[in-house]
XYZ file of C-alpha atoms in Angstrom:
613
model
C -207.832 -35.851 -51.219
C -208.671 -37.674 -54.413
C -208.669 -41.454 -54.620
C -207.776 -43.686 -57.528
C -209.997 -46.385 -59.037
C -207.038 -48.560 -59.966
C -206.135 -51.397 -57.642
C -202.697 -51.005 -55.977
C -200.190 -53.695 -56.759
C -200.169 -56.283 -53.977
C -198.200 -59.418 -54.439
C -199.858 -61.448 -51.712
C -203.418 -62.042 -50.572
C -204.866 -60.823 -47.345
C -203.103 -62.349 -44.404
C -204.737 -63.056 -41.074
C -203.043 -60.515 -38.779
C -203.812 -58.431 -35.780
C -206.223 -55.653 -36.867
C -205.468 -53.501 -33.799
C -202.131 -52.116 -35.106
C -204.040 -49.146 -36.620
C -206.952 -47.732 -34.580
C -209.690 -45.661 -36.277
C -211.216 -42.952 -34.070
C -214.462 -40.909 -34.042
C -216.195 -43.249 -36.504
C -219.867 -42.243 -36.900
C -222.707 -44.678 -37.383
C -223.688 -43.082 -40.701
C -222.300 -40.570 -43.191
C -223.931 -38.546 -45.925
C -223.257 -39.737 -49.477
C -221.523 -37.397 -51.944
C -220.171 -35.297 -49.054
C -216.520 -34.703 -48.089
C -215.502 -37.315 -45.443
C -212.581 -37.146 -42.960
C -211.016 -40.288 -41.468
C -209.071 -40.074 -38.178
C -206.727 -42.901 -37.170
C -203.646 -43.534 -34.968
C -200.548 -45.567 -35.841
C -199.412 -47.715 -32.924
C -195.708 -48.635 -32.266
C -196.388 -52.098 -33.753
C -196.536 -50.781 -37.325
C -193.969 -48.954 -39.432
C -195.572 -46.622 -42.044
C -194.620 -46.659 -45.720
C -195.284 -44.363 -48.650
C -197.295 -47.078 -50.440
C -199.679 -47.764 -47.486
C -203.335 -46.842 -48.124
C -206.748 -46.637 -46.416
C -209.799 -48.091 -48.157
C -213.574 -48.325 -47.649
C -214.671 -51.968 -47.680
C -218.110 -53.591 -47.529
C -218.638 -55.670 -44.419
C -217.944 -59.288 -45.322
C -214.855 -58.554 -47.446
C -212.409 -61.435 -47.952
C -209.323 -59.911 -49.666
C -207.659 -56.530 -49.984
C -209.041 -56.235 -53.504
C -212.667 -56.046 -52.249
C -212.346 -52.274 -51.603
C -214.892 -49.734 -52.856
C -212.482 -46.762 -52.937
C -209.089 -45.918 -51.340
C -206.757 -43.016 -50.528
C -202.956 -43.175 -50.096
C -201.861 -42.837 -46.510
C -199.649 -39.741 -46.003
C -196.114 -40.356 -44.648
C -195.847 -38.624 -41.243
C -193.167 -35.933 -40.920
C -190.296 -36.355 -38.419
C -191.254 -39.941 -37.817
C -189.508 -41.677 -34.909
C -189.693 -45.449 -34.871
C -191.722 -46.865 -31.957
C -193.828 -43.708 -31.393
C -197.646 -43.214 -31.569
C -198.801 -40.879 -34.385
C -202.274 -39.437 -35.118
C -203.117 -39.074 -38.811
C -205.984 -37.602 -40.851
C -206.980 -38.146 -44.461
C -210.077 -37.186 -46.492
C -212.274 -38.911 -49.075
C -213.873 -36.866 -51.840
C -217.669 -37.030 -51.916
C -218.075 -38.137 -55.537
C -216.018 -41.316 -54.840
C -218.188 -42.405 -51.876
C -221.031 -44.982 -52.203
C -224.711 -44.008 -52.348
C -227.452 -44.766 -49.857
C -227.740 -48.506 -50.517
C -228.433 -49.754 -46.992
C -225.085 -51.639 -46.815
C -222.546 -51.467 -43.954
C -218.961 -50.368 -44.678
C -215.596 -50.305 -42.823
C -212.337 -48.283 -42.927
C -209.358 -50.656 -43.406
C -205.596 -49.788 -43.288
C -203.642 -51.804 -45.931
C -199.802 -51.911 -46.035
C -197.668 -51.833 -49.187
C -197.366 -55.616 -48.868
C -201.167 -56.077 -49.027
C -201.593 -56.795 -45.321
C -204.675 -55.365 -43.524
C -203.387 -54.055 -40.168
C -206.460 -52.161 -38.932
C -210.304 -52.087 -39.341
C -212.978 -49.699 -37.992
C -216.472 -50.296 -36.682
C -219.175 -50.635 -39.385
C -221.090 -47.566 -40.639
C -223.637 -46.699 -43.367
C -224.083 -44.015 -46.008
C -227.621 -42.584 -45.612
C -229.419 -39.507 -46.779
C -230.766 -37.583 -43.782
C -234.516 -37.309 -43.208
C -236.133 -33.932 -42.333
C -236.781 -35.073 -38.780
C -233.205 -36.135 -38.256
C -231.877 -32.795 -39.444
C -233.896 -30.859 -36.802
C -231.992 -29.723 -33.715
C -233.055 -27.985 -30.523
C -230.915 -25.240 -28.983
C -231.349 -22.603 -26.267
C -231.894 -19.016 -27.172
C -228.882 -16.750 -26.754
C -230.998 -13.973 -25.259
C -231.021 -15.521 -21.742
C -234.620 -16.808 -22.185
C -235.933 -20.223 -21.366
C -237.160 -20.762 -24.908
C -235.919 -23.616 -27.054
C -235.195 -22.936 -30.719
C -235.639 -25.727 -33.253
C -233.376 -25.461 -36.312
C -231.917 -27.705 -38.953
C -228.362 -28.886 -38.974
C -227.673 -26.974 -42.161
C -228.865 -23.731 -40.631
C -226.784 -24.262 -37.548
C -223.740 -25.042 -39.675
C -224.313 -21.895 -41.764
C -224.601 -19.852 -38.571
C -221.363 -21.277 -37.253
C -219.605 -20.703 -40.608
C -220.670 -17.041 -40.568
C -219.275 -16.682 -37.057
C -215.989 -18.272 -38.004
C -215.704 -16.076 -41.128
C -216.240 -12.957 -39.031
C -213.647 -14.133 -36.520
C -211.308 -14.876 -39.421
C -211.693 -11.354 -40.829
C -211.055 -9.845 -37.400
C -207.989 -11.983 -36.962
C -206.726 -10.973 -40.423
C -207.148 -7.321 -39.527
C -205.283 -7.870 -36.255
C -202.450 -9.711 -38.072
C -202.106 -6.930 -40.674
C -201.963 -4.320 -37.926
C -199.411 -6.390 -36.022
C -197.310 -6.809 -39.168
C -197.320 -3.052 -39.698
C -196.285 -2.529 -36.082
C -193.479 -5.108 -36.446
C -192.234 -3.333 -39.594
C -192.251 -0.017 -37.764
C -190.473 -1.571 -34.828
C -187.841 -3.105 -37.150
C -187.264 0.283 -38.765
C -186.861 1.816 -35.312
C -184.454 -0.944 -34.311
C -182.359 -0.364 -37.454
C -182.299 3.364 -36.771
C -181.282 2.767 -33.174
C -178.542 0.360 -34.279
C -177.209 2.934 -36.754
C -177.234 5.556 -33.999
C -175.441 3.121 -31.692
C -172.718 2.500 -34.294
C -172.325 6.243 -34.805
C -172.111 6.841 -31.072
C -169.588 3.997 -30.747
C -167.470 5.573 -33.491
C -167.702 8.935 -31.734
C -166.715 7.298 -28.453
C -163.735 5.643 -30.147
C -162.705 8.983 -31.634
C -163.052 10.678 -28.243
C -161.003 7.903 -26.626
C -158.299 8.216 -29.290
C -158.230 12.000 -28.809
C -158.081 11.517 -25.054
C -155.139 9.098 -25.417
C -153.402 11.540 -27.751
C -153.993 14.348 -25.243
C -152.552 12.161 -22.447
C -149.483 11.493 -24.566
C -149.046 15.184 -25.369
C -149.401 16.046 -21.674
C -146.773 13.453 -20.791
C -144.390 14.767 -23.470
C -144.950 18.319 -22.207
C -144.223 17.165 -18.668
C -140.997 15.482 -19.776
C -139.977 18.581 -21.765
C -140.764 20.779 -18.751
C -138.617 18.550 -16.535
C -135.785 18.655 -19.093
C -136.002 22.449 -19.239
C -135.915 22.565 -15.451
C -132.823 20.353 -15.423
C -131.156 22.525 -18.071
C -131.990 25.651 -16.075
C -130.543 24.133 -12.923
C -127.417 23.059 -14.821
C -127.039 26.554 -16.278
C -127.378 28.154 -12.859
C -124.834 25.707 -11.433
C -122.465 26.501 -14.308
C -122.814 30.236 -13.625
C -121.989 29.651 -9.979
C -118.990 27.533 -10.965
C -117.787 30.219 -13.377
C -118.001 32.805 -10.677
C -116.047 30.523 -8.390
C -113.490 29.902 -11.174
C -113.042 33.653 -11.621
C -112.375 33.985 -7.950
C -109.877 31.131 -8.028
C -108.135 32.605 -11.107
C -107.686 35.889 -9.357
C -106.325 34.086 -6.334
C -103.975 32.083 -8.570
C -102.705 35.275 -10.198
C -101.888 36.629 -6.796
C -100.249 33.325 -5.857
C -98.177 33.319 -9.077
C -96.861 36.743 -8.266
C -95.738 35.397 -4.942
C -94.339 32.284 -6.681
C -92.200 34.441 -8.972
C -90.548 35.748 -5.916
C -90.079 32.269 -4.565
C -88.768 30.905 -7.914
C -85.801 33.132 -7.693
C -84.960 31.395 -4.483
C -85.577 28.011 -6.087
C -83.147 28.617 -8.970
C -80.324 27.884 -6.654
C -81.956 24.612 -5.667
C -82.471 23.649 -9.367
C -78.730 23.629 -9.950
C -78.349 21.056 -7.256
C -81.201 18.999 -8.726
C -79.477 19.135 -12.113
C -76.459 17.416 -10.699
C -78.688 14.758 -9.207
C -80.381 14.231 -12.616
C -77.014 13.668 -14.236
C -76.401 10.864 -11.769
C -79.815 9.385 -12.631
C -78.949 9.509 -16.360
C -75.909 7.379 -15.703
C -77.998 4.812 -13.867
C -80.553 4.763 -16.739
C -77.769 4.164 -19.252
C -76.722 1.133 -17.230
C -80.304 -0.134 -17.266
C -80.398 0.386 -21.050
C -77.384 -1.874 -21.484
C -79.094 -4.531 -19.370
C -82.203 -4.325 -21.589
C -80.025 -4.756 -24.680
C -78.529 -7.920 -23.192
C -82.011 -9.237 -22.433
C -83.153 -8.496 -26.014
C -80.181 -10.391 -27.400
C -81.066 -13.388 -25.264
C -84.670 -13.268 -26.504
C -83.453 -13.164 -30.137
C -81.268 -16.197 -29.516
C -84.243 -18.079 -28.054
C -86.380 -17.066 -31.049
C -83.773 -18.446 -33.441
C -83.743 -21.695 -31.455
C -87.512 -21.955 -31.718
C -87.366 -21.304 -35.476
C -84.768 -24.055 -35.854
C -86.972 -26.418 -33.847
C -89.960 -25.612 -36.074
C -87.860 -26.330 -39.172
C -86.775 -29.649 -37.675
C -90.442 -30.497 -37.066
C -91.240 -29.660 -40.688
C -88.368 -31.902 -41.802
C -89.784 -34.668 -39.591
C -93.169 -34.248 -41.310
C -91.466 -34.583 -44.706
C -89.623 -37.699 -43.556
C -92.893 -39.190 -42.318
C -94.533 -38.593 -45.671
C -91.604 -40.279 -47.383
C -91.974 -43.232 -45.009
C -95.672 -43.459 -45.873
C -94.854 -43.526 -49.596
C -92.223 -46.219 -48.965
C -94.726 -48.311 -47.005
C -97.260 -47.966 -49.811
C -94.707 -49.287 -52.321
C -93.974 -52.243 -50.033
C -97.703 -52.937 -49.737
C -97.956 -53.037 -53.547
C -95.095 -55.519 -53.694
C -96.742 -57.660 -51.029
C -99.986 -57.627 -52.988
C -98.147 -58.903 -56.070
C -96.618 -61.708 -54.018
C -100.009 -62.636 -52.630
C -101.466 -62.692 -56.149
C -98.773 -65.141 -57.234
C -99.534 -67.337 -54.205
C -103.205 -67.275 -55.025
C -102.548 -68.475 -58.557
C -100.768 -71.483 -57.103
C -103.592 -72.220 -54.682
C -106.432 -71.983 -57.234
C -106.046 -75.592 -58.326
C -106.627 -76.763 -54.782
C -109.425 -74.275 -54.205
C -111.331 -75.536 -57.292
C -111.624 -79.002 -55.783
C -112.339 -77.964 -52.190
C -115.520 -75.890 -51.930
C -116.341 -76.241 -48.270
C -119.233 -74.148 -47.121
C -117.970 -73.887 -43.570
C -114.666 -72.311 -44.627
C -116.501 -69.862 -46.869
C -118.819 -68.798 -44.045
C -115.833 -68.430 -41.683
C -114.033 -66.298 -44.263
C -117.156 -64.242 -44.759
C -117.423 -63.535 -41.030
C -113.717 -62.732 -40.825
C -114.047 -60.360 -43.748
C -116.961 -58.579 -42.155
C -115.074 -58.170 -38.897
C -112.005 -57.012 -40.790
C -114.068 -54.469 -42.747
C -115.529 -53.100 -39.528
C -112.034 -52.777 -38.076
C -110.821 -51.093 -41.269
C -113.625 -48.578 -41.116
C -112.871 -47.850 -37.462
C -109.152 -47.470 -38.174
C -109.868 -45.178 -41.127
C -112.113 -43.004 -39.052
C -109.388 -42.782 -36.405
C -106.890 -41.903 -39.128
C -109.196 -39.107 -40.347
C -109.502 -37.747 -36.816
C -105.716 -37.882 -36.359
C -105.177 -36.079 -39.658
C -107.564 -33.347 -38.527
C -105.682 -33.033 -35.233
C -102.381 -32.792 -37.133
C -103.787 -30.039 -39.363
C -105.077 -28.172 -36.277
C -101.651 -28.502 -34.601
C -99.929 -27.163 -37.714
C -102.347 -24.214 -37.795
C -101.649 -23.434 -34.145
C -97.915 -23.680 -34.814
C -98.192 -21.221 -37.701
C -100.185 -18.836 -35.521
C -97.534 -19.005 -32.775
C -94.836 -18.272 -35.341
C -96.786 -15.211 -36.462
C -97.165 -14.097 -32.835
C -93.413 -14.500 -32.293
C -92.771 -12.383 -35.371
C -95.085 -9.690 -34.005
C -93.288 -9.833 -30.669
C -89.980 -9.264 -32.431
C -91.401 -6.238 -34.228
C -92.655 -4.846 -30.918
C -89.194 -5.323 -29.382
C -87.657 -3.418 -32.292
C -90.160 -0.600 -31.796
C -89.261 -0.441 -28.103
C -85.585 -0.247 -28.994
C -86.242 2.646 -31.350
C -88.268 4.426 -28.699
C -85.424 3.970 -26.176
C -82.933 5.402 -28.672
C -85.228 8.376 -29.317
C -85.665 8.914 -25.600
C -81.888 8.872 -25.013
C -81.382 11.331 -27.855
C -83.922 13.642 -26.325
C -82.200 13.317 -22.952
C -78.904 14.317 -24.526
C -80.537 17.312 -26.145
C -82.043 18.325 -22.829
C -78.634 18.100 -21.100
C -77.169 20.499 -23.671
C -79.989 23.007 -23.068
C -79.080 23.705 -19.395
C -79.369 27.497 -19.811
C -83.165 27.299 -20.238
C -83.872 25.954 -16.781
C -87.674 26.381 -16.662
C -88.225 24.613 -19.992
C -85.751 21.883 -19.028
C -87.785 21.001 -15.936
C -90.907 20.367 -18.037
C -88.981 18.350 -20.646
C -87.332 16.259 -17.954
C -90.704 15.375 -16.460
C -92.060 14.312 -19.879
C -88.933 12.256 -20.530
C -89.294 10.536 -17.188
C -92.852 9.651 -18.032
C -91.807 8.259 -21.398
C -89.037 6.207 -19.763
C -91.566 4.769 -17.289
C -93.923 3.937 -20.172
C -91.090 2.203 -22.012
C -90.254 0.176 -18.919
C -93.879 -0.939 -18.626
C -93.925 -1.904 -22.318
C -90.775 -3.925 -21.918
C -92.292 -5.774 -18.962
C -95.460 -6.481 -20.968
C -93.396 -7.719 -23.924
C -91.387 -10.016 -21.644
C -94.585 -11.508 -20.170
C -96.074 -11.959 -23.660
C -92.865 -13.646 -24.789
C -93.026 -16.031 -21.795
C -96.625 -16.972 -22.665
C -95.709 -17.645 -26.310
C -92.744 -19.738 -25.194
C -95.051 -21.859 -23.027
C -97.470 -22.274 -25.955
C -94.589 -23.407 -28.164
C -93.627 -26.027 -25.594
C -97.229 -27.305 -25.455
C -97.371 -27.514 -29.240
C -94.101 -29.405 -29.308
C -95.577 -31.958 -26.879
C -98.686 -32.299 -29.055
C -96.516 -32.834 -32.130
C -94.606 -35.590 -30.326
C -97.919 -37.275 -29.452
C -99.070 -37.021 -33.055
C -95.792 -38.580 -34.207
C -96.474 -41.547 -31.923
C -100.016 -41.785 -33.235
C -98.828 -41.769 -36.845
C -96.727 -44.846 -36.028
C -99.919 -46.537 -34.820
C -101.634 -45.461 -38.035
C -98.946 -47.178 -40.081
C -99.576 -50.387 -38.151
C -103.318 -50.063 -38.774
C -102.705 -49.471 -42.485
C -100.598 -52.665 -42.673
C -103.395 -54.612 -40.957
C -105.942 -53.079 -43.341
C -103.842 -54.103 -46.351
C -103.728 -57.678 -45.056
C -107.498 -57.684 -44.667
C -107.880 -56.309 -48.190
C -105.757 -59.211 -49.455
C -108.020 -61.698 -47.653
C -111.048 -60.032 -49.193
C -109.578 -60.321 -52.683
C -108.867 -64.021 -52.110
C -112.419 -64.595 -50.954
C -113.902 -62.779 -53.952
C -111.735 -64.681 -56.441
C -112.727 -67.992 -54.816
C -116.411 -67.087 -55.123
C -115.886 -66.093 -58.737
C -114.283 -69.453 -59.503
C -117.147 -71.315 -57.798
C -119.739 -69.459 -59.840
C -117.892 -70.097 -63.094
C -117.760 -73.844 -62.250
C -121.501 -73.896 -61.571
C -122.217 -72.196 -64.874
C -120.002 -74.637 -66.759
C -121.799 -77.638 -65.140
C -125.187 -76.146 -66.112
C -124.004 -75.678 -69.698
C -122.797 -79.321 -69.909
C -126.166 -80.586 -68.624
C -128.028 -78.485 -71.198
C -125.841 -79.844 -74.018
C -126.385 -83.435 -72.855
C -130.182 -83.003 -72.722
C -130.522 -81.023 -75.995
C -128.102 -82.643 -78.480
C -129.954 -81.427 -81.571
C -130.539 -77.893 -80.329
C -127.858 -75.266 -80.347
C -125.889 -75.009 -77.154
C -127.017 -71.990 -75.156
C -124.429 -69.308 -74.574
C -123.028 -69.428 -71.082
C -123.682 -66.085 -69.381
C -120.693 -64.137 -68.195
C -120.099 -64.334 -64.464
C -121.018 -61.216 -62.525
C -118.172 -58.830 -62.032
C -117.712 -58.906 -58.289
C -114.677 -56.678 -58.273
C -115.533 -53.112 -57.592
C -114.812 -50.435 -60.136
C -112.634 -47.578 -59.197
C -114.751 -44.515 -59.695
C -112.579 -42.080 -57.840
C -112.456 -38.679 -59.392
C -109.242 -36.975 -58.407
C -108.982 -33.406 -57.297
C -107.930 -31.012 -60.055
C -104.676 -29.035 -59.548
C -102.698 -26.669 -61.675
C -98.978 -27.366 -61.406
C -98.082 -24.128 -63.207
C -99.336 -22.038 -60.260
C -96.295 -20.098 -59.031
C -97.644 -18.149 -56.040
C -98.011 -19.361 -52.477
C -100.071 -22.544 -52.317
C -103.109 -22.441 -50.060
C -105.389 -25.366 -49.244
C -108.907 -24.602 -50.640
C -110.553 -26.478 -47.720
C -108.514 -25.186 -44.763
C -106.343 -22.111 -44.084
C -102.963 -23.881 -44.238
C -100.344 -22.093 -46.413
C -97.580 -23.915 -48.329
C -94.393 -22.495 -49.902
C -94.231 -22.124 -53.729
C -91.622 -24.920 -54.073
C -93.712 -27.431 -52.064
C -94.132 -30.827 -53.754
C -97.312 -30.891 -55.875
C -98.138 -34.540 -55.071
C -97.864 -33.895 -51.332
C -100.057 -30.807 -51.689
C -102.679 -32.875 -53.557
C -102.551 -35.571 -50.883
C -103.099 -32.911 -48.218
C -106.181 -31.562 -50.018
C -107.581 -35.058 -50.667
C -107.159 -35.921 -46.972
C -110.099 -33.582 -46.228
C -112.406 -35.574 -48.528
C -114.365 -38.685 -47.485
C -113.182 -41.723 -49.494
C -115.258 -44.907 -49.899
C -113.170 -47.887 -48.675
C -114.679 -50.171 -51.362
C -114.753 -48.123 -54.585
C -112.417 -45.190 -53.681
C -115.129 -42.690 -54.601
C -114.530 -39.259 -53.068
C -117.133 -37.131 -51.284
C -116.797 -33.467 -50.165
C -116.020 -32.760 -46.485
C -119.499 -31.326 -45.797
C -121.237 -34.401 -47.262
C -123.839 -36.000 -44.961
C -122.325 -38.807 -42.847
C -125.483 -40.931 -43.075
C -125.494 -40.649 -46.880
C -121.818 -41.693 -46.962
C -122.571 -44.750 -44.790
C -125.514 -45.672 -47.058
C -123.190 -45.530 -50.079
C -120.714 -47.893 -48.401
C -123.555 -50.254 -47.382
C -124.780 -50.511 -50.996
C -121.595 -52.413 -51.922
C -122.468 -55.127 -49.412
C -126.181 -55.196 -50.302
C -125.584 -55.551 -54.077
C -122.822 -58.174 -53.874
C -124.427 -60.684 -51.534
C -122.734 -63.968 -52.359
C -124.515 -67.308 -52.508
C -122.603 -70.415 -51.390
C -125.373 -72.966 -52.043
């Protein structure tokens, strides 16, 4: 390594410190001048190396870090771990070293702060004398002779040996590299062969799987063919048996023909018995007619009851409209009373009464919301009951149609019986027709029984619906009471808001008078308008077309209304499905999120927080 003649920058002078933090090793007593010099030293755990640390050659008797002869920068050790012991080596170039001057020198380790943390034993730079360079060594030929040589000769001999060993090692490394390349090529070839063999194995496995599948399909096909063959053989056996039975039946029919002649006499007797049965069936037919008449009478009664229920619904709606008008009149009366009480309310602004009113209003609003939710639920139950009633009416109509069909079938059956009685000459055909007619009569009887049971079930459902309607009527009366209570609470709320408005206007007037008194010369500031506490009605009504002539159908439910149904009532029915804000009367669709609706209602209370101070 080359050293620099410039002095490194050190801000402080040499400090008295422990010189054993860096230990110099293998220090000779003398070194040759102008010859490459290596310095070996160890860094103890007591020192932390730095890039700006350096090692210098000092004359013995130095006093500061600037008294160096030459220096070399200390290399920074790689992978340094703090607190570990590290051996380091650095070299001085020969042309920077001192000459043979008979002085003693030292190696010193100097930190980047200018502190000397290690010093070696003294040494000299001397040229070697001829006697000192002579060395004695044993002969390599196993003789007892001693060979006297110079140090230079011995060093040259050793260098030649090392060069030869180096060449041999280079040859060995080249040969090994060639072998490694060959081995790598072989490995690559083997890997390629392995991949090919793996692909072949995969192909063979896929073919084997395909062959297994084909074998399984062939087995299944073989089994199916075996089953078909067995079925065919069984069918052949059955056909042979059928042929035998047909032949036996032909023989039996020939014998039956002989016996039928004997049976003709018996058929005449059976004919007389059938005539008696026809009379009994006619009597049963009359009984069925009487039963059908009774069912029609009951159906008409049910229809009249349904109409009375509809009339009751109309009367209830009229009552609701009448109650609304009375509520409007009561509101006008309350407004007149409030005008009379304003004079007294201006003077008395008690905070306790205002807080009590505020709490009462909050409680009243909660009760109003609860009552309105109950009213919505009751309206839904009413609509469901009306839907069920309409469905039962449709079922009753279907039952009537089925009864009419049964009647027609009975009439057709009787007509066919009459025709069969006229055709008594064809006795064999009449027997078959009579059997079919008997079957049809039995089927008709079963249908009549089923219709009667269905009618009983519908009648029970009608009774249940009538009970539900009576309950709903009672609940509507409770709704009216709740609506009256809600109107009273709304009146209290209006009174409270008007009182607050008056208080705010009085405060603003007092502030304006104080400003005028303080600033006589300045223009009087304009008194700001009091905040509008009353809520704006933002309700957007549902759009209807009054010129629509066909049957009216609710767009939100499946309820049907007649063409002459009152348009206002129809609009009220449709609007009953919508969610209405109790404060601003804003309408929301039925599928609107309940949490969003509650947030909208809460905004009215958050924005209009009133201050009584």
